[in-house]
Amino acid sequence: MDQLSSRGDRVFDMFNLLILGLFLITVLYPLIYVVSASFSSPAAVIGGRVWLWPVDISFEGYAAVFRHRLIWTSFMNTITYTLLGTVISLVITVLAAYPLSRKDFKGRKGFTLLFVFTMMFNGGLIPMYLLVRGLGMLDTLWAMVIPSALSVWNVMIMVTYFRTSIPEELLESAQIDGCNDFTYLLRIVLPLSGPIIAVMTLFYGVDQWNQYFNALIFLKSEVRFPLQLVLRDILIQNQVSQETLGDVSTAAARQGLRELLKYSLIVISSVPLLAVYPFVQKFFVKGIMIGSIKG
Amino acid sequence: MSYMRRSWRLYVIFALPLLYILLFKYGPMVGAQIAFKDYSVVKGIWGSDWVGLKHFIRFFNFHDFWTIMNNTLIISVYSLVVSTPLPLLLALSLNAVRQRWFKNTVQMVSYAPHFISTVVIVGLLLQFMDPRAGMINQFLGLVGIDPIHFMGEQRYFTSIYVWSGIWQHVGFSCIIYIAALSTVDPSLHEAAVIDGAGRLKRIWHIDLPAVLPIATILLILNTGQLLDTGFEKIYLMQNPLNLSTSEVIDTYVYKIGLLSQAMSFSYATAIGLFKSIISLMLLWTVNRTASKIGQESLW
């Protein structure tokens, strides 16, 4: 093959690798920079001495993060919302997708249309807010996990999976053996759906973990705030409480610690996702591929 | 009748999601009628008085109407134009790499930013573009350029928004094209090589046609979301200095409806509804055009 490739092809390959290399650096460099900055000293960060690796290694930023009073509660809140929200989303997605995947489910076309239409048109922000308020869910845990529980897109991916990966003959033979639709879904379909359930868990989990807007409009009490809302206060609105900065005296040192704190916070908030990332990235890819088969 | 005796369980399974969709997706659509009413808390959604198109006309006459419309359109079209071809190009380029380890590394790294939250992404932008301590201005300082207050200049807003979005999502968006390219029959390439086709020619005549149908479908779907400018991100990126280019329909609806003291629910709903209707019409037009010129279409 290589002997066959012409000079033009070799030029193309070189050029292609060069571009991809530059792309790789562009994506990777900011990520490395953040981690390095978070482990550097405040003076090095604000003085612009951090370029690639940590300078004057220190953990002051991390110490300051843990002094922030809302960090722990919001971290726990986010974990609660993510676990509960993901379970609710998964259950309702499976319940929607299974009947829609059955060819003998009368009304399937109409129901599918009913679901798909909501991807193209919605009532808008205010009616949603009024609905959540009307249901008495404002400022409760439920406002975080119910209103955005179902993604129609994910339902469609799951329908495609059920249809393409679980053979129809299985249903017939199971019915002969006395399986009804409840037991068939529970004992046959679910055990065969490991990959797609993993993918959905990840999609829904990541969404919940990163979610801030529902919290912004539906929550009022600080004790219920998720991590992302606290992050917003610190990273974007620059609100850092005095006790977080500790006994730092000079204005310059305080400014330095403020910046350092942000880098450490970014790292801490992303660690749970980045820790599982290498293990799950194959599943994400699989999820997209299943979706792309498209029924 | 025997059908129901055999299949009632399917409907029981389906009941919960159906109720959910009706309540949380169609409920707000019904609630959107307050766009044509003067909503009052006492009278409720159904009991409030009809006022026709009053709120829509108020919005059309609003002195910033054209600014908001322009910003919304510019940001959406700019994103669409940039974010449609780039993932496709990245996929073609990755597909042409023969060093497997390199291809895998680039892919794995490029997915990572997709999972970073919007809050953190905007936080990163603010850090990197800070006029004093920001990484970008320090680089500019090395080559003798004075610090630029990127986030404070209205002319940079749209580009920062769009290109940071590319940085975050281009890797993940290209997965679907990579999947499509992996289904291309290798014998096509072999035959083309024997016929003396170079790499670029093969990409143009073999790879590109394989991914074009998916690209069309995605383009149509994205057009449906065209005016759903990434509200969450834009809202976080806004500051008083860049407001004249960063205020879009969605952020305005939020401010009018939920942030302002007046709480004008009806007016805000009308603006939101106006946007949804335009989106739907755009989707319909693009889909029709696509099916007319013989490309894939949604229906």
XYZ file of C-alpha atoms in Angstrom:
594
model
C 0.000 0.000 0.000
C 2.722 2.424 1.021
C 4.777 1.864 -2.106
C 1.703 2.703 -4.095
C 1.030 6.040 -2.507
C 2.038 8.928 -4.684
C 3.923 12.043 -3.693
C 0.669 13.959 -3.539
C -0.662 11.448 -1.050
C 2.406 11.773 1.156
C 2.048 15.559 1.171
C -1.602 15.140 2.062
C -0.785 12.760 4.926
C 1.832 15.108 6.356
C -0.490 18.059 6.144
C -3.353 16.084 7.666
C -1.260 14.907 10.619
C 0.022 18.434 11.158
C -3.485 19.894 11.301
C -4.714 17.158 13.623
C -1.664 17.673 15.821
C -2.456 21.373 16.138
C -6.060 20.507 16.892
C -4.954 18.077 19.602
C -2.824 20.762 21.241
C -5.637 23.312 21.081
C -7.991 20.975 22.888
C -5.478 19.634 25.373
C -3.528 22.745 26.347
C -6.290 24.628 28.204
C -7.131 21.463 30.155
C -3.517 20.932 31.214
C -3.162 24.614 32.030
C -6.116 24.544 34.423
C -4.793 21.528 36.310
C -1.289 22.991 36.501
C -2.533 26.396 37.628
C -4.629 24.811 40.364
C -1.503 23.281 41.907
C 0.635 26.419 41.641
C 1.142 29.231 44.142
C -1.199 32.243 44.005
C 1.697 34.523 43.131
C 2.755 32.353 40.199
C -0.787 32.234 38.796
C -1.411 35.950 38.963
C 2.126 36.793 37.861
C 1.638 34.757 34.703
C 4.484 32.358 35.431
C 2.437 29.226 34.799
C 2.786 28.045 31.213
C 2.558 24.280 31.189
C 3.565 22.641 34.483
C 2.763 23.760 38.058
C 5.043 26.497 39.421
C 5.887 26.656 43.181
C 3.621 23.703 43.931
C 1.000 24.518 46.562
C -2.399 23.282 47.654
C -3.665 26.630 48.905
C -6.366 26.772 46.252
C -7.767 23.408 47.309
C -7.597 24.376 50.974
C -9.592 27.512 50.173
C -12.191 25.547 48.210
C -12.914 23.360 51.202
C -13.264 26.382 53.457
C -16.126 27.676 51.304
C -19.239 27.002 53.334
C -21.538 25.962 50.499
C -19.176 23.574 48.765
C -19.955 20.491 50.809
C -23.722 20.876 50.916
C -23.889 21.657 47.213
C -21.661 18.710 46.391
C -23.936 16.395 48.362
C -27.005 17.968 46.736
C -25.599 17.392 43.269
C -24.868 13.757 44.080
C -28.443 13.293 45.339
C -29.961 15.007 42.288
C -27.770 13.042 39.919
C -28.538 9.629 41.444
C -32.264 10.197 41.880
C -32.684 12.047 38.593
C -30.860 9.386 36.608
C -32.950 6.564 38.072
C -36.217 8.393 37.366
C -35.117 9.241 33.827
C -34.039 5.681 33.081
C -37.268 4.127 34.328
C -39.486 6.473 32.368
C -37.338 6.171 29.225
C -37.520 2.362 29.256
C -41.268 2.445 29.907
C -41.748 4.790 26.946
C -39.363 3.077 24.575
C -40.425 -0.553 24.999
C -44.054 -0.263 23.824
C -42.983 2.110 21.036
C -40.556 -0.529 19.787
C -43.273 -3.209 19.496
C -44.718 -3.519 15.992
C -48.006 -4.922 17.358
C -48.535 -1.908 19.656
C -51.640 -0.248 18.233
C -51.379 3.531 18.087
C -47.583 3.335 17.887
C -47.348 5.768 14.967
C -49.567 8.344 16.651
C -47.771 8.086 19.979
C -44.376 8.383 18.302
C -45.548 11.528 16.537
C -46.847 12.876 19.850
C -43.396 12.373 21.371
C -41.367 13.627 18.400
C -43.407 16.804 17.993
C -42.206 17.990 21.407
C -38.661 18.079 20.017
C -39.718 20.725 17.516
C -42.127 22.836 19.496
C -42.459 23.729 23.155
C -44.566 25.981 25.310
C -41.647 28.023 26.514
C -40.019 29.004 29.750
C -42.807 30.844 31.530
C -45.588 28.246 31.061
C -43.133 25.614 32.314
C -42.381 27.743 35.352
C -46.106 28.231 36.025
C -46.670 24.481 35.725
C -43.903 23.635 38.184
C -45.211 26.314 40.531
C -48.756 25.018 40.155
C -47.619 21.509 41.068
C -46.075 22.901 44.247
C -42.599 21.767 43.235
C -40.859 25.158 43.457
C -37.848 25.078 45.738
C -38.047 21.316 46.271
C -35.895 18.391 45.274
C -38.546 17.362 42.734
C -38.082 20.514 40.663
C -34.543 19.310 39.988
C -35.370 15.780 38.876
C -38.879 15.750 37.344
C -39.386 18.583 34.798
C -36.452 17.539 32.616
C -36.585 13.802 33.368
C -37.421 12.609 29.871
C -35.402 13.249 26.744
C -37.392 12.264 23.673
C -34.141 11.946 21.742
C -32.973 9.267 24.203
C -36.310 7.469 23.915
C -35.827 7.279 20.148
C -32.297 5.907 20.536
C -33.627 3.251 22.890
C -36.483 2.332 20.542
C -33.906 1.801 17.810
C -31.855 -0.411 20.108
C -34.808 -2.567 21.166
C -35.843 -2.961 17.551
C -32.452 -3.825 16.103
C -30.782 -5.752 18.918
C -33.526 -7.951 20.365
C -34.788 -10.566 17.907
C -38.546 -10.763 17.433
C -38.550 -14.575 17.606
C -37.565 -14.216 21.250
C -40.918 -12.635 22.028
C -42.843 -15.390 20.254
C -41.048 -18.203 22.043
C -41.303 -16.406 25.376
C -45.049 -15.988 24.876
C -45.406 -19.692 24.187
C -43.554 -20.307 27.444
C -46.161 -18.206 29.245
C -44.376 -14.863 29.467
C -46.626 -11.801 29.484
C -45.470 -8.317 28.502
C -44.497 -7.379 32.078
C -42.361 -10.436 32.699
C -40.920 -10.318 29.174
C -39.745 -6.718 29.623
C -38.358 -7.434 33.075
C -36.756 -10.855 32.546
C -35.778 -10.876 28.873
C -35.529 -7.357 27.446
C -33.798 -5.583 30.328
C -31.060 -8.199 30.838
C -30.316 -7.950 27.093
C -30.116 -4.146 27.195
C -27.000 -3.656 29.288
C -25.075 -1.534 26.733
C -27.912 0.867 25.982
C -28.788 1.260 29.662
C -25.144 2.067 30.382
C -25.193 4.704 27.642
C -28.424 6.249 28.887
C -27.179 6.274 32.487
C -24.168 8.230 31.318
C -26.145 10.665 29.148
C -28.678 11.414 31.855
C -26.075 11.389 34.630
C -23.823 13.907 32.912
C -26.782 16.158 32.140
C -27.906 16.133 35.744
C -24.417 16.716 37.079
C -23.891 19.715 34.809
C -27.367 21.156 35.153
C -27.627 24.693 36.529
C -30.551 26.378 34.813
C -33.373 24.432 36.499
C -31.753 25.240 39.821
C -31.535 28.898 38.875
C -35.224 29.243 38.092
C -36.801 26.685 40.443
C -34.720 26.859 43.647
C -34.534 29.632 46.222
C -32.967 28.151 49.346
C -29.185 28.018 49.439
C -29.235 24.667 51.233
C -30.713 23.031 48.134
C -28.331 24.588 45.607
C -26.421 22.144 43.416
C -22.709 22.478 42.854
C -23.105 24.222 39.485
C -24.990 27.119 41.045
C -22.288 27.642 43.662
C -19.699 27.404 40.888
C -21.533 30.119 39.036
C -21.379 32.451 42.043
C -17.652 31.989 42.396
C -16.454 31.566 38.796
C -18.720 33.997 37.031
C -20.017 36.432 39.569
C -16.766 36.472 41.498
C -18.455 36.140 44.875
C -15.953 34.682 47.301
C -16.700 34.962 50.990
C -14.158 36.341 53.417
C -13.757 33.177 55.490
C -12.969 31.241 52.328
C -9.904 33.365 51.729
C -8.763 32.697 55.304
C -6.188 34.893 56.999
C -4.664 36.326 53.842
C -3.944 39.971 54.559
C -2.776 41.996 51.555
C -5.074 42.856 48.661
C -2.656 41.382 46.141
C -2.442 38.069 47.977
C -6.208 37.965 48.268
C -6.559 38.590 44.540
C -4.078 35.796 43.838
C -5.878 33.321 46.043
C -9.178 34.272 44.455
C -7.866 33.302 41.012
C -6.201 30.147 42.294
C -9.392 29.110 44.037
C -11.227 29.207 40.725
C -8.802 26.824 39.029
C -8.959 24.411 41.965
C -12.732 24.577 41.956
C -12.902 23.796 38.247
C -10.703 20.756 38.781
C -12.667 19.506 41.798
C -16.034 19.896 40.110
C -14.851 18.031 37.033
C -12.978 15.242 38.796
C -15.933 12.866 39.176
C -16.646 13.055 35.445
C -13.018 12.951 34.362
C -12.353 9.996 36.651
C -14.963 7.809 34.991
C -14.371 9.285 31.537
C -11.665 6.916 30.228
C -13.785 3.917 31.210
C -17.021 5.132 29.708
C -15.973 6.950 26.558
C -16.415 3.771 24.515
C -20.032 3.574 25.696
C -20.723 7.140 24.617
C -19.439 6.315 21.189
C -21.634 3.237 21.091
C -24.676 5.301 22.108
C -24.179 7.717 19.251
C -23.665 4.877 16.794
C -26.878 3.156 17.841
C -28.638 6.472 17.411
C -27.186 6.890 13.956
C -28.663 3.625 12.676
C -32.018 5.438 12.886
C -35.223 3.454 12.351
C -61.373 -7.229 21.832
C -59.020 -10.157 22.055
C -56.280 -7.690 21.088
C -56.831 -5.696 24.263
C -57.011 -8.855 26.370
C -53.640 -9.862 25.031
C -51.961 -6.437 24.958
C -53.400 -4.324 27.791
C -50.144 -4.703 29.649
C -48.315 -2.684 26.954
C -50.691 0.200 27.607
C -50.129 -0.066 31.339
C -46.381 0.154 30.735
C -46.892 3.121 28.449
C -49.269 4.997 30.776
C -46.654 6.707 32.937
C -44.494 8.144 30.112
C -47.625 9.184 28.236
C -48.940 11.066 31.259
C -45.513 12.596 31.717
C -45.354 13.849 28.138
C -48.877 15.222 28.276
C -48.250 17.020 31.562
C -44.708 18.320 31.101
C -44.509 18.849 27.330
C -48.078 19.510 26.249
C -49.092 21.146 29.538
C -46.849 24.165 28.906
C -48.143 24.361 25.307
C -51.659 24.727 26.678
C -50.358 27.169 29.260
C -48.835 29.239 26.457
C -52.346 30.595 25.786
C -51.526 33.304 28.339
C -49.567 34.916 25.496
C -52.987 36.039 24.246
C -54.299 36.958 27.689
C -53.509 39.256 30.576
C -52.393 36.667 33.053
C -53.419 37.315 36.617
C -52.519 35.043 39.506
C -56.007 35.298 40.964
C -57.856 34.320 37.789
C -55.350 31.669 36.708
C -54.412 30.538 33.194
C -57.940 29.670 32.066
C -59.768 32.517 33.788
C -57.615 35.451 32.678
C -59.020 37.880 30.109
C -58.246 37.528 26.392
C -56.365 40.467 24.905
C -55.610 39.206 21.400
C -52.217 40.091 19.977
C -51.526 42.936 22.412
C -48.330 41.398 23.823
C -46.963 40.493 20.400
C -47.545 44.013 19.114
C -45.885 45.431 22.218
C -42.804 43.322 21.465
C -42.696 44.341 17.779
C -42.818 47.980 18.839
C -40.219 47.557 21.574
C -37.257 49.837 20.809
C -34.725 46.998 21.144
C -36.794 44.558 19.067
C -34.482 44.663 16.064
C -31.337 44.488 18.176
C -32.607 41.346 19.886
C -33.784 39.790 16.612
C -30.497 40.604 14.899
C -28.417 39.185 17.722
C -30.507 36.028 17.810
C -30.248 35.523 14.056
C -26.552 36.392 13.784
C -25.555 34.100 16.638
C -27.684 31.219 15.311
C -26.667 31.460 11.691
C -22.995 31.964 12.575
C -23.072 28.832 14.786
C -24.898 26.807 12.177
C -22.520 27.782 9.380
C -19.434 26.966 11.440
C -20.644 23.960 13.388
C -22.105 22.025 10.448
C -19.012 21.523 8.268
C -16.283 21.368 10.924
C -17.235 18.033 12.551
C -17.564 16.592 9.048
C -14.080 17.814 8.110
C -12.639 16.489 11.361
C -14.186 13.075 10.708
C -12.837 12.922 7.135
C -9.442 13.984 8.369
C -9.386 11.433 11.220
C -10.601 8.742 8.862
C -7.624 9.378 6.604
C -5.093 8.828 9.400
C -3.319 5.496 9.124
C -1.604 5.579 12.530
C -4.278 3.986 14.724
C -2.811 5.132 18.048
C -2.732 8.737 16.860
C -6.291 8.593 15.608
C -7.493 7.090 18.885
C -5.626 9.648 20.987
C -7.028 12.594 19.066
C -10.524 11.139 19.277
C -10.408 10.420 22.984
C -9.005 13.836 23.874
C -11.431 15.666 21.624
C -14.503 14.124 23.297
C -13.446 15.246 26.775
C -14.513 18.926 26.696
C -18.032 17.875 25.704
C -18.644 16.700 29.267
C -17.514 19.885 30.972
C -20.449 21.887 32.317
C -21.541 25.180 30.789
C -20.747 27.010 34.007
C -17.187 25.694 33.997
C -16.708 26.451 30.296
C -17.749 30.061 30.773
C -15.636 30.207 33.927
C -12.663 29.019 31.852
C -13.352 31.646 29.177
C -13.423 34.380 31.805
C -10.170 33.116 33.344
C -8.313 32.773 30.055
C -9.488 36.090 28.683
C -8.952 38.108 31.830
C -7.170 41.341 30.843
C -4.566 41.011 33.614
C -3.932 37.405 34.601
C -5.508 35.633 31.639
C -3.459 33.149 29.654
C -4.397 34.612 26.268
C -3.387 38.148 27.155
C -0.117 36.869 28.546
C 0.589 35.224 25.208
C -0.316 38.464 23.434
C 2.006 40.278 25.840
C 4.907 38.082 24.676
C 4.509 39.352 21.141
C 4.023 42.920 22.316
C 0.271 43.307 22.007
C -1.526 45.262 24.715
C -4.063 43.332 26.809
C -7.532 43.144 25.287
C -10.642 42.990 27.448
C -12.254 40.328 25.268
C -15.387 39.772 27.314
C -16.031 43.491 27.549
C -15.897 44.210 23.830
C -19.196 43.702 22.097
C -17.648 42.916 18.719
C -15.902 39.788 20.053
C -18.909 38.287 21.785
C -20.387 36.226 18.953
C -17.059 34.792 17.847
C -16.059 33.868 21.382
C -19.403 32.182 21.844
C -19.288 30.228 18.598
C -15.643 29.159 18.648
C -15.636 28.097 22.287
C -18.629 25.965 21.340
C -16.624 24.410 18.522
C -13.744 23.754 20.906
C -16.112 22.016 23.281
C -18.262 19.971 20.924
C -16.526 19.386 17.583
C -14.929 16.120 18.710
C -18.138 14.687 20.043
C -20.205 15.829 17.069
C -17.907 14.056 14.649
C -18.538 10.611 16.192
C -21.646 10.131 14.118
C -19.714 10.806 10.899
C -16.921 8.480 11.961
C -19.562 5.807 12.488
C -20.903 6.397 8.989
C -17.420 6.334 7.473
C -16.676 2.994 9.136
C -19.454 1.460 7.051
C -17.817 2.435 3.751
C -16.862 -0.712 1.844
C -13.014 -0.927 1.777
C -13.126 -2.497 -1.670
C -14.347 0.818 -3.071
C -11.126 2.434 -1.888
C -9.029 -0.441 -3.212
C -10.648 -0.215 -6.613
C -10.126 3.547 -6.678
C -6.453 3.148 -5.798
C -5.990 0.725 -8.694
C -7.641 3.283 -10.955
C -5.020 5.765 -9.792
C -7.184 7.956 -7.569
C -5.232 9.952 -4.995
C -6.248 10.450 -1.397
C -8.109 13.719 -1.922
C -9.984 12.281 -4.891
C -11.049 9.236 -2.869
C -12.232 11.418 0.026
C -14.204 13.554 -2.390
C -15.790 10.727 -4.381
C -16.122 7.926 -1.803
C -16.073 9.247 1.776
C -18.016 12.461 1.295
C -21.037 10.866 -0.414
C -21.182 8.339 2.445
C -21.675 11.012 5.106
C -23.692 13.574 3.187
C -27.140 12.079 3.981
C -26.422 12.228 7.728
C -25.085 15.745 7.374
C -28.313 16.808 5.682
C -30.498 15.274 8.387
C -28.403 16.939 11.088
C -28.563 20.265 9.282
C -32.344 20.045 9.165
C -32.566 19.070 12.827
C -30.218 21.895 13.784
C -32.311 24.357 11.824
C -35.242 23.370 14.023
C -33.148 24.413 17.002
C -31.797 27.453 15.157
C -33.311 30.088 17.411
C -32.680 28.063 20.558
C -29.417 29.875 20.885
C -27.496 28.275 23.724
C -29.375 30.307 26.247
C -27.627 28.924 29.305
C -24.196 29.782 27.976
C -25.093 33.185 26.555
C -26.720 34.206 29.819
C -23.569 33.316 31.736
C -21.354 35.161 29.240
C -23.381 38.351 29.382
C -22.143 41.467 31.125
C -23.272 45.087 30.890
C -20.486 45.863 28.417
C -21.427 43.281 25.785
C -25.200 43.376 26.167
C -25.791 45.148 22.856
C -24.562 42.065 20.965
C -25.373 39.366 23.503
C -29.034 39.961 24.280
C -31.081 37.279 22.478
C -34.752 36.312 22.598
C -34.253 33.610 25.218
C -32.276 35.754 27.636
C -34.760 38.579 27.210
C -37.698 36.256 27.956
C -35.999 35.117 31.141
C -35.269 38.630 32.302
C -38.729 39.979 31.491
C -40.579 36.985 32.869
C -38.695 35.858 35.919
C -36.103 38.461 36.895
C -37.897 41.789 36.596
C -40.084 43.076 39.418
C -43.104 43.426 37.152
C -43.141 39.658 36.393
C -44.915 40.162 33.063
C -45.676 36.488 32.447
C -47.964 37.099 29.494
C -45.563 39.397 27.660
C -42.630 37.019 28.185
C -44.691 34.038 27.050
C -45.716 35.897 23.897
C -42.074 36.560 23.020
C -41.196 32.912 23.642
C -44.111 31.711 21.548
C -43.163 34.047 18.719
C -39.734 32.416 18.708
C -41.094 28.849 18.769
C -43.394 29.556 15.847
C -40.591 31.038 13.740
C -38.425 27.986 14.538
C -41.152 25.627 13.452
C -41.621 27.504 10.199
C -37.885 27.456 9.504
C -37.751 23.724 10.125
C -40.667 23.143 7.800
C -39.131 25.278 5.033
C -35.704 23.657 5.209
C -37.173 20.181 5.300
C -39.318 20.933 2.254
C -36.360 22.345 0.381
C -34.258 19.304 1.230
C -36.865 16.848 0.038
C -37.416 18.878 -3.155
C -33.758 18.805 -4.158
C -33.746 15.083 -3.537
C -31.779 14.980 -0.319
C -32.833 13.194 2.851
C -35.691 14.720 4.774
C -37.419 14.183 8.097
C -40.863 13.387 6.769
